[in-house]
PDB file of C-alpha atoms in Angstrom:
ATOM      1  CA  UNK A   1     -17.430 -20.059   0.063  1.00 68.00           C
ATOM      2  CA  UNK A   2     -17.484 -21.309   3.461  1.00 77.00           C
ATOM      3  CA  UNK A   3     -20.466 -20.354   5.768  1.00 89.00           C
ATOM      4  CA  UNK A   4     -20.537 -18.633   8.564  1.00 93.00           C
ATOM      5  CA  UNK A   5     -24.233 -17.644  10.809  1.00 94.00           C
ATOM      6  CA  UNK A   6     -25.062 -15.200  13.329  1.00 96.00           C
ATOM      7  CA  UNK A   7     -28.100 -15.432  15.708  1.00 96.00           C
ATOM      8  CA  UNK A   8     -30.143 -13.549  16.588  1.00 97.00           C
ATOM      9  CA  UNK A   9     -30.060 -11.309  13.610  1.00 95.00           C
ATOM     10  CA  UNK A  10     -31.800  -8.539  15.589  1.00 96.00           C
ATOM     11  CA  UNK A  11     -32.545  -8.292  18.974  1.00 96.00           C
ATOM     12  CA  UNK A  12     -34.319  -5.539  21.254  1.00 97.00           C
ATOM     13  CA  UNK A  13     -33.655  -5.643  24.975  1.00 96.00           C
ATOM     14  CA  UNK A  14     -33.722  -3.459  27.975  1.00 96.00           C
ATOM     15  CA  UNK A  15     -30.760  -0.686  29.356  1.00 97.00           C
ATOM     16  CA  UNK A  16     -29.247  -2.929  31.898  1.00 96.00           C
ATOM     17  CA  UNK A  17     -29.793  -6.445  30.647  1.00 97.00           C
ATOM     18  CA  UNK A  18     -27.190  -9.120  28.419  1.00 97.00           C
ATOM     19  CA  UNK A  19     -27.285 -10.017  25.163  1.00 97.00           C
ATOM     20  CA  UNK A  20     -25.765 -13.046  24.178  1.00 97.00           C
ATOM     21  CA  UNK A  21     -25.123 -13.126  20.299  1.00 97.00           C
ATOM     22  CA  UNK A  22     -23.518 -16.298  18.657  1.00 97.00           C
ATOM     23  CA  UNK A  23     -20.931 -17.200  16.039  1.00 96.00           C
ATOM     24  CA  UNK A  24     -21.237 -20.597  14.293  1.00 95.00           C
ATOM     25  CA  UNK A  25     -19.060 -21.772  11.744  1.00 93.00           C
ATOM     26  CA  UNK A  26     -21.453 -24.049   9.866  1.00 92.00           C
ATOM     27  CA  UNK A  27     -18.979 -26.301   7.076  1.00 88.00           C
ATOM     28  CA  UNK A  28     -15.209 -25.485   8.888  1.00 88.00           C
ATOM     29  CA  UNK A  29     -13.570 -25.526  11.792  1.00 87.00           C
ATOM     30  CA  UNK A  30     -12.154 -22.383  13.166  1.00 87.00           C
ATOM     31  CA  UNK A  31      -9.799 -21.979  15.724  1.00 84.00           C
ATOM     32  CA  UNK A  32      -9.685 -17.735  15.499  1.00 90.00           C
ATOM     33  CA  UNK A  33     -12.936 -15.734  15.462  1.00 94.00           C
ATOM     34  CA  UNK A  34     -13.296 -11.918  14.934  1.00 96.00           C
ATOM     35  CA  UNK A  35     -15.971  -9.772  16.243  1.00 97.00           C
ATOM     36  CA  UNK A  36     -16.431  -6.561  15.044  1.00 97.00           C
ATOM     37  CA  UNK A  37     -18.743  -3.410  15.472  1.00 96.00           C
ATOM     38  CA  UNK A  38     -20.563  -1.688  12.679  1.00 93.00           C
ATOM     39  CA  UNK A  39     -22.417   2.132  13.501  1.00 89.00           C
ATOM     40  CA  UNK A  40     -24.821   3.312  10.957  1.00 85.00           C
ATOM     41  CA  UNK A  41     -22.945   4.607   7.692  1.00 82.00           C
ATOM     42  CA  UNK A  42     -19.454   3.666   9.288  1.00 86.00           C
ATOM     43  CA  UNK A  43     -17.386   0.947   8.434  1.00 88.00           C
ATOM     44  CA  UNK A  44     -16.365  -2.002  10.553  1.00 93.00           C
ATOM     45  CA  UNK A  45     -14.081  -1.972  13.737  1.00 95.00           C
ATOM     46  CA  UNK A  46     -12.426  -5.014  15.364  1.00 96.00           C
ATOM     47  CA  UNK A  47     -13.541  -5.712  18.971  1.00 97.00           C
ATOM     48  CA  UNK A  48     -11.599  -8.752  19.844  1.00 96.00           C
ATOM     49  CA  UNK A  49     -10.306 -11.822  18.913  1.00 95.00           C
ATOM     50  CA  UNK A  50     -11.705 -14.867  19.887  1.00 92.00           C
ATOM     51  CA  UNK A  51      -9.506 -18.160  20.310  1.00 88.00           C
ATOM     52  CA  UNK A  52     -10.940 -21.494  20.869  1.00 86.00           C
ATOM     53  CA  UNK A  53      -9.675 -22.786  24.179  1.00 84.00           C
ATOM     54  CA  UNK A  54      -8.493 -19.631  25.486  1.00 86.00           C
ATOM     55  CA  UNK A  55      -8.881 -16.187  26.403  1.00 90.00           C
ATOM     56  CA  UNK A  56      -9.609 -13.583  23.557  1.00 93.00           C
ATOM     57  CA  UNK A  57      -7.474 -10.579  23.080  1.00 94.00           C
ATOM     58  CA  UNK A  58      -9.371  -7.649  22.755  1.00 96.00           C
ATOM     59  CA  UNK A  59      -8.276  -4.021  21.182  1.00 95.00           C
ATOM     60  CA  UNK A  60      -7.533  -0.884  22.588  1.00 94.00           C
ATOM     61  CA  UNK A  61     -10.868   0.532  23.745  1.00 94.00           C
ATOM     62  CA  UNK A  62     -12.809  -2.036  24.172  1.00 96.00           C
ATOM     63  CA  UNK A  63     -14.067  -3.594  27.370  1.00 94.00           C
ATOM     64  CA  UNK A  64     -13.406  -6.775  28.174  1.00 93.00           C
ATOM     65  CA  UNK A  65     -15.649  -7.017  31.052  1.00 95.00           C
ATOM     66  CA  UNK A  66     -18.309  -5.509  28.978  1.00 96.00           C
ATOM     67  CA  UNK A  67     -17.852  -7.897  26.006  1.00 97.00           C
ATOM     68  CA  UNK A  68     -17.465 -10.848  27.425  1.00 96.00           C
ATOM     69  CA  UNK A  69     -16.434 -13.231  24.596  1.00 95.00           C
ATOM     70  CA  UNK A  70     -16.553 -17.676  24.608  1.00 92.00           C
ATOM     71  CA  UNK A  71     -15.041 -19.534  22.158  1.00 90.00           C
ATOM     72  CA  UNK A  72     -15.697 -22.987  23.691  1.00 83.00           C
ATOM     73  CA  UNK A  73     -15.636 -25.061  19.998  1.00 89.00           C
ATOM     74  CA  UNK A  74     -14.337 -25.049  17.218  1.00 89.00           C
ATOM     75  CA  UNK A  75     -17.484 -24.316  15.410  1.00 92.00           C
ATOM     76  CA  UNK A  76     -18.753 -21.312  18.354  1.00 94.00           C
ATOM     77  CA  UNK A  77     -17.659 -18.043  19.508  1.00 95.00           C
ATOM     78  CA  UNK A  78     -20.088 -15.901  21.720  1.00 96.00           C
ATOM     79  CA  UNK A  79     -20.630 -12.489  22.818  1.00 97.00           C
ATOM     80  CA  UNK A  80     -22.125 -11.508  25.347  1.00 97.00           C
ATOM     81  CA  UNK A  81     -22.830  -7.941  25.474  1.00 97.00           C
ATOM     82  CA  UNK A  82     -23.013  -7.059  29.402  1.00 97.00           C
ATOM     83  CA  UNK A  83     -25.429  -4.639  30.993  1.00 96.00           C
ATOM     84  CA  UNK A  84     -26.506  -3.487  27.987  1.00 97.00           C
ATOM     85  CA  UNK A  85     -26.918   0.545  27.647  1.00 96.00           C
ATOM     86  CA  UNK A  86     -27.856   2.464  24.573  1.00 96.00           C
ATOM     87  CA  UNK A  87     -24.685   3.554  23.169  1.00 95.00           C
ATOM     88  CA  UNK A  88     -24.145  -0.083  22.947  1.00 96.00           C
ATOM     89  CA  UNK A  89     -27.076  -0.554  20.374  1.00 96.00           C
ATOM     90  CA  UNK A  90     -24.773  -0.951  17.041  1.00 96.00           C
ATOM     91  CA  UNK A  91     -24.470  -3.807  14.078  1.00 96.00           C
ATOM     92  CA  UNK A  92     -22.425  -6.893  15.405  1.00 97.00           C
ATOM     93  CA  UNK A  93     -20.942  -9.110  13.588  1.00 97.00           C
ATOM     94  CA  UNK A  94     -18.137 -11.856  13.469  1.00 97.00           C
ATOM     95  CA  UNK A  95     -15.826 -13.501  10.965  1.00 95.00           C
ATOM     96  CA  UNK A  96     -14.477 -16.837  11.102  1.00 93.00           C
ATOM     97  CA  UNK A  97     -10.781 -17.568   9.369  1.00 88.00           C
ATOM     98  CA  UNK A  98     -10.564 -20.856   7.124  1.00 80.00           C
ATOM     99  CA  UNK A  99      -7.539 -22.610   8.017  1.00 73.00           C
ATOM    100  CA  UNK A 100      -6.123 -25.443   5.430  1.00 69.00           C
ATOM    101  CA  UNK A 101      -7.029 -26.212   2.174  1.00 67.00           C
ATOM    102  CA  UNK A 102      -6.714 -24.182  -0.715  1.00 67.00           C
ATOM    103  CA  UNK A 103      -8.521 -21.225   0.180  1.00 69.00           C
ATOM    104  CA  UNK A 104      -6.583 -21.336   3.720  1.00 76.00           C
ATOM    105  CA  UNK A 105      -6.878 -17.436   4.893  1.00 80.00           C
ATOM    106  CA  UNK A 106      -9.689 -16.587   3.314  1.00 87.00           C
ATOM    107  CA  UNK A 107     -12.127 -14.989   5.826  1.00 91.00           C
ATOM    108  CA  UNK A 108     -15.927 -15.311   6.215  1.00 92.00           C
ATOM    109  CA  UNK A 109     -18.249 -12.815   7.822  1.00 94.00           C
ATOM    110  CA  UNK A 110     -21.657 -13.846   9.224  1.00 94.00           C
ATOM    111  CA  UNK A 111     -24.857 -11.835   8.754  1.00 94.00           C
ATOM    112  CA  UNK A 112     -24.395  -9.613  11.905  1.00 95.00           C
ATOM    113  CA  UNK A 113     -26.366  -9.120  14.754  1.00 97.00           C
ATOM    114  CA  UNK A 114     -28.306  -5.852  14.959  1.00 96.00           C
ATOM    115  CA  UNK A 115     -28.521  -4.575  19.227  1.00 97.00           C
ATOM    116  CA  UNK A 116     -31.187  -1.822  20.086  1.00 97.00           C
ATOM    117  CA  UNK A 117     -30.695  -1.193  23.484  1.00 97.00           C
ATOM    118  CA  UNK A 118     -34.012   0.833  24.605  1.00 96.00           C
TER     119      UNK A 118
ATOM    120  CA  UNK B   1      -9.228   3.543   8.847  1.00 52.00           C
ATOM    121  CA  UNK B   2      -6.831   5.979   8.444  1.00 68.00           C
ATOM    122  CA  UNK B   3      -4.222   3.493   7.499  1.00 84.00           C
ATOM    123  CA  UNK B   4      -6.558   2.265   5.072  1.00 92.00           C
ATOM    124  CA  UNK B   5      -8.171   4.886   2.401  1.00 93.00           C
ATOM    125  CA  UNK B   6     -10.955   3.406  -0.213  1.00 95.00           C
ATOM    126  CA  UNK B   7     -11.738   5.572  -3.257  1.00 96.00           C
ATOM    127  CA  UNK B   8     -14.194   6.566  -4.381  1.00 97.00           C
ATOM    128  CA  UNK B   9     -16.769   7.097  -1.433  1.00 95.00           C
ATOM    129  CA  UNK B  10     -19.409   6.580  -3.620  1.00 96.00           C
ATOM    130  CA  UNK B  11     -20.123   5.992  -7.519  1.00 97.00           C
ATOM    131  CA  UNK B  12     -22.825   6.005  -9.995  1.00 97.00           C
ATOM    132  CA  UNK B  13     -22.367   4.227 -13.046  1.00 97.00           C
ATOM    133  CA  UNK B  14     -24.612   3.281 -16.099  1.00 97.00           C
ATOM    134  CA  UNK B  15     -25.427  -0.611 -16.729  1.00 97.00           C
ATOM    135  CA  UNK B  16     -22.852  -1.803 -18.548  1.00 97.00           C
ATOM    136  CA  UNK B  17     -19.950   0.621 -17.989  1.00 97.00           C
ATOM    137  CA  UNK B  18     -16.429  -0.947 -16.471  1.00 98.00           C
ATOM    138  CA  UNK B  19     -15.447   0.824 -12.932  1.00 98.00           C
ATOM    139  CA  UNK B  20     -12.740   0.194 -10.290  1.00 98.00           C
ATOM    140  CA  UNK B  21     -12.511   0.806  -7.110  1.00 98.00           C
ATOM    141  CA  UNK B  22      -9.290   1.691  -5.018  1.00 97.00           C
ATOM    142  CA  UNK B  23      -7.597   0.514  -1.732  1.00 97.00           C
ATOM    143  CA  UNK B  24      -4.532   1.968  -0.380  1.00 96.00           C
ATOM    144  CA  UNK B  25      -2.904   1.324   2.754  1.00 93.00           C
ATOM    145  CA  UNK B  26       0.173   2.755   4.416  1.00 90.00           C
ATOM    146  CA  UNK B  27       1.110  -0.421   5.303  1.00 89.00           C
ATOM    147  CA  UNK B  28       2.029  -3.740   3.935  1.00 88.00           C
ATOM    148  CA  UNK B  29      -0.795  -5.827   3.280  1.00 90.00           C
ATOM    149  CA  UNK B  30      -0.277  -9.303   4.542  1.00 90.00           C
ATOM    150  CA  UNK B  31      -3.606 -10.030   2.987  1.00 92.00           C
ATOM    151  CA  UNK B  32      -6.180  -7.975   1.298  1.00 95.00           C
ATOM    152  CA  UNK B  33      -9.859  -8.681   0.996  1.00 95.00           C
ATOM    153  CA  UNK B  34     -12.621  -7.181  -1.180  1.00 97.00           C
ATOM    154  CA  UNK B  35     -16.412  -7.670  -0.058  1.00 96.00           C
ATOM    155  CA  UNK B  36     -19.938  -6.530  -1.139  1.00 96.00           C
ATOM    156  CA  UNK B  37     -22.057  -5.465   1.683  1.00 93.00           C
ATOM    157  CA  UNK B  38     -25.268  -4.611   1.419  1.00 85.00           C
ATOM    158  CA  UNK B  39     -26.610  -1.592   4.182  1.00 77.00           C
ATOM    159  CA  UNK B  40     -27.280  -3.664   7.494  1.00 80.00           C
ATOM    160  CA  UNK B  41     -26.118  -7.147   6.487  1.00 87.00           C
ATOM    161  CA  UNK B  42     -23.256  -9.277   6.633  1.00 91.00           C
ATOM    162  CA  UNK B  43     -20.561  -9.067   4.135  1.00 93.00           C
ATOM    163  CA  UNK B  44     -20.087 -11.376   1.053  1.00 94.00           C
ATOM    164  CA  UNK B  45     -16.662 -12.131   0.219  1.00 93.00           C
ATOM    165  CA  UNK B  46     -15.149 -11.693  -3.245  1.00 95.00           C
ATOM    166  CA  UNK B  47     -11.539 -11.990  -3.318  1.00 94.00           C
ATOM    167  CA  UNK B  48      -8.604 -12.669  -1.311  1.00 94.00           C
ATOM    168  CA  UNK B  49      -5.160 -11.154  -1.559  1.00 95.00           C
ATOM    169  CA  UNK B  50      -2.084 -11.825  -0.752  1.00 92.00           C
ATOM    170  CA  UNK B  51       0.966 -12.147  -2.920  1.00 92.00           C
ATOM    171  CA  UNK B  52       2.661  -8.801  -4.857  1.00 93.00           C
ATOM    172  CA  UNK B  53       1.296  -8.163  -8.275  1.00 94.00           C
ATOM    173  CA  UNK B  54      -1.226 -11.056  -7.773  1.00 96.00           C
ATOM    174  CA  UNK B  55      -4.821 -11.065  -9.318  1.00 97.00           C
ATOM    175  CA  UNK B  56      -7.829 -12.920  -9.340  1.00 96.00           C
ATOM    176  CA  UNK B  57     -10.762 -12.729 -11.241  1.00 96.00           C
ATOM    177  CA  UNK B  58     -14.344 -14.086 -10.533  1.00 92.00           C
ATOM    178  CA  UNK B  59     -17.112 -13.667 -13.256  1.00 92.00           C
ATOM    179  CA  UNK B  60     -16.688 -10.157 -14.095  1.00 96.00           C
ATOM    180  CA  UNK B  61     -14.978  -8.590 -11.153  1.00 97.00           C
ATOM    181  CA  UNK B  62     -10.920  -8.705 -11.324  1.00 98.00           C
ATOM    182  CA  UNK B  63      -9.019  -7.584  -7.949  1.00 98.00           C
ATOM    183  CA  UNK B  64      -5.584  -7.004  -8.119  1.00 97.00           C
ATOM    184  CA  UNK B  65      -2.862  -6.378  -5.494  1.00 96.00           C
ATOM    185  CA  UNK B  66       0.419  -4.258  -6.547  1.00 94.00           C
ATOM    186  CA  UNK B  67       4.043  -5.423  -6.143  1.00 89.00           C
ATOM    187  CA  UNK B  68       4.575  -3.198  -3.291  1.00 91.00           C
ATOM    188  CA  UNK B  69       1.864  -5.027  -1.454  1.00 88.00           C
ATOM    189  CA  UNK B  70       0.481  -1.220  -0.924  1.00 93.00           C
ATOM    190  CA  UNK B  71      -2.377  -1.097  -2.841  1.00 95.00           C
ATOM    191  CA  UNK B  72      -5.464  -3.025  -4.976  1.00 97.00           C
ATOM    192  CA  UNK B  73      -7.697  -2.280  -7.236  1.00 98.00           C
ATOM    193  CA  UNK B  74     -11.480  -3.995  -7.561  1.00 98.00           C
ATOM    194  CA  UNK B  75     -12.438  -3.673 -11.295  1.00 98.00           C
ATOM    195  CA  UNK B  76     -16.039  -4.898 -12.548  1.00 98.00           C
ATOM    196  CA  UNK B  77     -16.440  -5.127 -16.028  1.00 98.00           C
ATOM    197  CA  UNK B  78     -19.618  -4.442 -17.829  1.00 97.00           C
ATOM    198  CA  UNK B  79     -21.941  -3.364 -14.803  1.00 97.00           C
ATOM    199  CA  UNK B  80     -25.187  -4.867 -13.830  1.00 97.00           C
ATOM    200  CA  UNK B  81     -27.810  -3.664 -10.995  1.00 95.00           C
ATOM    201  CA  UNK B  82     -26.869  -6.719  -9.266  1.00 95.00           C
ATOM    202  CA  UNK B  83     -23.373  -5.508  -8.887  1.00 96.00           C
ATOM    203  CA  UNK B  84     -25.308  -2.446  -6.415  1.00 96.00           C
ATOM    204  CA  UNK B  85     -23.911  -2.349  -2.858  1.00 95.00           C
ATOM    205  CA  UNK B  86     -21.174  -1.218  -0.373  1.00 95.00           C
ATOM    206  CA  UNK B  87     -17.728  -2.597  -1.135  1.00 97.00           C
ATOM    207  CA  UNK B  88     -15.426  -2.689   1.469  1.00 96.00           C
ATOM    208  CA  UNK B  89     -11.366  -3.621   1.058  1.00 96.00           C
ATOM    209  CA  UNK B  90     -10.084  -4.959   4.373  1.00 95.00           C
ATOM    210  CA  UNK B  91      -6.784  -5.403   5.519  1.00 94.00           C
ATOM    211  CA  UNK B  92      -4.608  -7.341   7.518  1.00 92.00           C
ATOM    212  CA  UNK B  93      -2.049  -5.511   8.300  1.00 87.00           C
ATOM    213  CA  UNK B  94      -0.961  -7.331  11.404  1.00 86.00           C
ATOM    214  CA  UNK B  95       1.594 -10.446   9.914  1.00 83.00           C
ATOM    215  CA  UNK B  96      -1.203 -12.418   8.510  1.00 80.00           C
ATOM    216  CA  UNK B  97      -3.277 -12.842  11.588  1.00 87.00           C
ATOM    217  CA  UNK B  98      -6.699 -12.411  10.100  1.00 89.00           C
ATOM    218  CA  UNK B  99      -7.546  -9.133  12.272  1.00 93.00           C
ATOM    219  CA  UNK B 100      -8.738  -6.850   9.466  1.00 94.00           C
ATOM    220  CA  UNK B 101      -9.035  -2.925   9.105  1.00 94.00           C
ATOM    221  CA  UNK B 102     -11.549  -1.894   7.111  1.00 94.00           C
ATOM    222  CA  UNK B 103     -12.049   1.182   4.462  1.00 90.00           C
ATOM    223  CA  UNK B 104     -14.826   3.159   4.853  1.00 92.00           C
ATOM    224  CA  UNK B 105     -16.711   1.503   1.901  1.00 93.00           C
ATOM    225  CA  UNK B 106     -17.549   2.579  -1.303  1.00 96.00           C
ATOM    226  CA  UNK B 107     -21.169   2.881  -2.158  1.00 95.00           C
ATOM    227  CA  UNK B 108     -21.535   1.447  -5.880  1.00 97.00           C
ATOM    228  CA  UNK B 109     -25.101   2.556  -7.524  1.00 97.00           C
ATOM    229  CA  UNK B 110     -25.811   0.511 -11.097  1.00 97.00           C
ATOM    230  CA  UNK B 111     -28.458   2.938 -13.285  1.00 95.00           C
ATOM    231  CA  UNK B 112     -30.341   0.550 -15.305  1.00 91.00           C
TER     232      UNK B 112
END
C-alpha cells in the first residue's frame, strides 16, 4: 500500500507553546488530507480536512484558530497545534486519500503523532 | 460513532479458530474500510469497500460489504498471534469524500 509518515511521532512541550506536526505523503500525490484525534481507549475523530491550495474545512467543534492546518503540496499537510494546553495532549494522526489508479479511494493513515502538553 | 456500531468490543480466540467481526452503520456506506491498529500507532489498512455485496479477500482475512451498502463483515480464517490488535471499520458516509467515521474498535486477542 501506499505510504504515508508522520513526524514527530511524540513530542513533549510546554502549556502555552505550538506544535507543529507534519503529514507527508511519501510514493503519491494527494490533493485531500485528513487529520484526526485519537484519546486513550477511544476511537478516532475527524478534525478537518486539509486541501492542497486552499483553506481546510474543519468539523463541528473544532477550532480553527487553534488547529491551524497547511496543505502547501501535494505531498504535505501540517498542523499546527496553537498555544498548546493539556487537554490538548491526545494521539494525532492524518490520512492521505490515493487518487487514480486502481486502488483510487483507498485511504492511508500515517503513524500518528503523540502531544503531551505538560 | 453512533452512526457506526462495531461488534464485538473485544474477542478472545484460540490460534487457529475462524472469527468475524461486524460493522453496521445507519447510513449508506459510500466506502467502507477495515484496519488493524495496534494501541498508540497508526493504522494499517486491510480492505477497501465500496460496491453492494462486494468482497475482497487478502491472505486469510475476507471483508465483505452487503447489498444494502449497510453493513460488513471482517472474517479471518484460521487465527494466528500475528492477527492480535485493534480493528477498526471506518466509514465514509459523506458521498465518497474520504472523511471517515470510525467504530469504536474491536480488540482481537490470538491465545497461542
Amino acid at each position: 500500500g501506499a505510504v504515508v509518515s508522520q513526524h514527530p511521532s511524540w513530542v513533549i512541550c510546554k502549556s502555552g507553546t505550538s506544535v507543529k506536526i507534519e503529514c507527508r505523503s511519501l510514493d503519491f500525490q494527494a490533493t485531500t488530507m485528513f487529520w484526526y484525534r485519537q484519546f486513550p481507549k477511544q476511537s478516532l475523530m475527524l478534525m478537518a480536512t486539509s486541501n492542497e491550495g486552499s483553506k481546510a474545512t474543519y468539523e463541528q467543534g473544532v477550532e480553527k484558530d487553534k488547529f491551524l492546518i497547511n496543505h502547501a503540496s501535494l505531498t504535505l499537510s501540517t498542523l499546527t497545534v496553537t498555544s498548546a494546553h493539556p487537554e490538548d495532549s491526545s494521539f494525532y494522526i492524518c490520512s492521505a486519500r490515493l487518487a487514480g489508479g486502481r486502488n483510487t479511494g483507498e485511504l492511508f493513515f500515517g503513524e500518528g503523532s503523540r502531544l503531551t502538553v505538560l | 460513532s453512533q452512526e457506526l456500531e462495531q461488534s464485538p468490543q473485544s474477542l478472545i480466540v484460540q490460534e487457529g479458530k475462524n472469527l468475524t467481526i461486524n460493522c453496521t452503520s445507519s447510513k449508506t456506506l459510500y466506502g467502507l474500510y477495515w484496519y488493524k491498529q495496534k494501541y498508540g500507532e497508526g493504522l494499517i489498512f486491510l480492505m477497501m469497500l465500496q460496491k453492494g455485496g462486494e468482497e475482497k479477500s487478502h491472505e486469510k482475512i475476507t471483508a465483505k460489504l452487503d447489498e444494502k451498502k449497510q453493513q460488513s463483515s471482517l472474517h479471518i480464517t484460521a487465527s494466528q498471534p500475528s492477527h492480535a490488535g485493534i480493528y477498526l471499520c471506518g466509514a465514509d458516509i459523506s458521498g465518497n469524500t474520504g472523511k471517515l467515521i470510525f467504530g469504536q474498535g474491536t480488540t482481537l486477542q490470538v491465545k497461542p
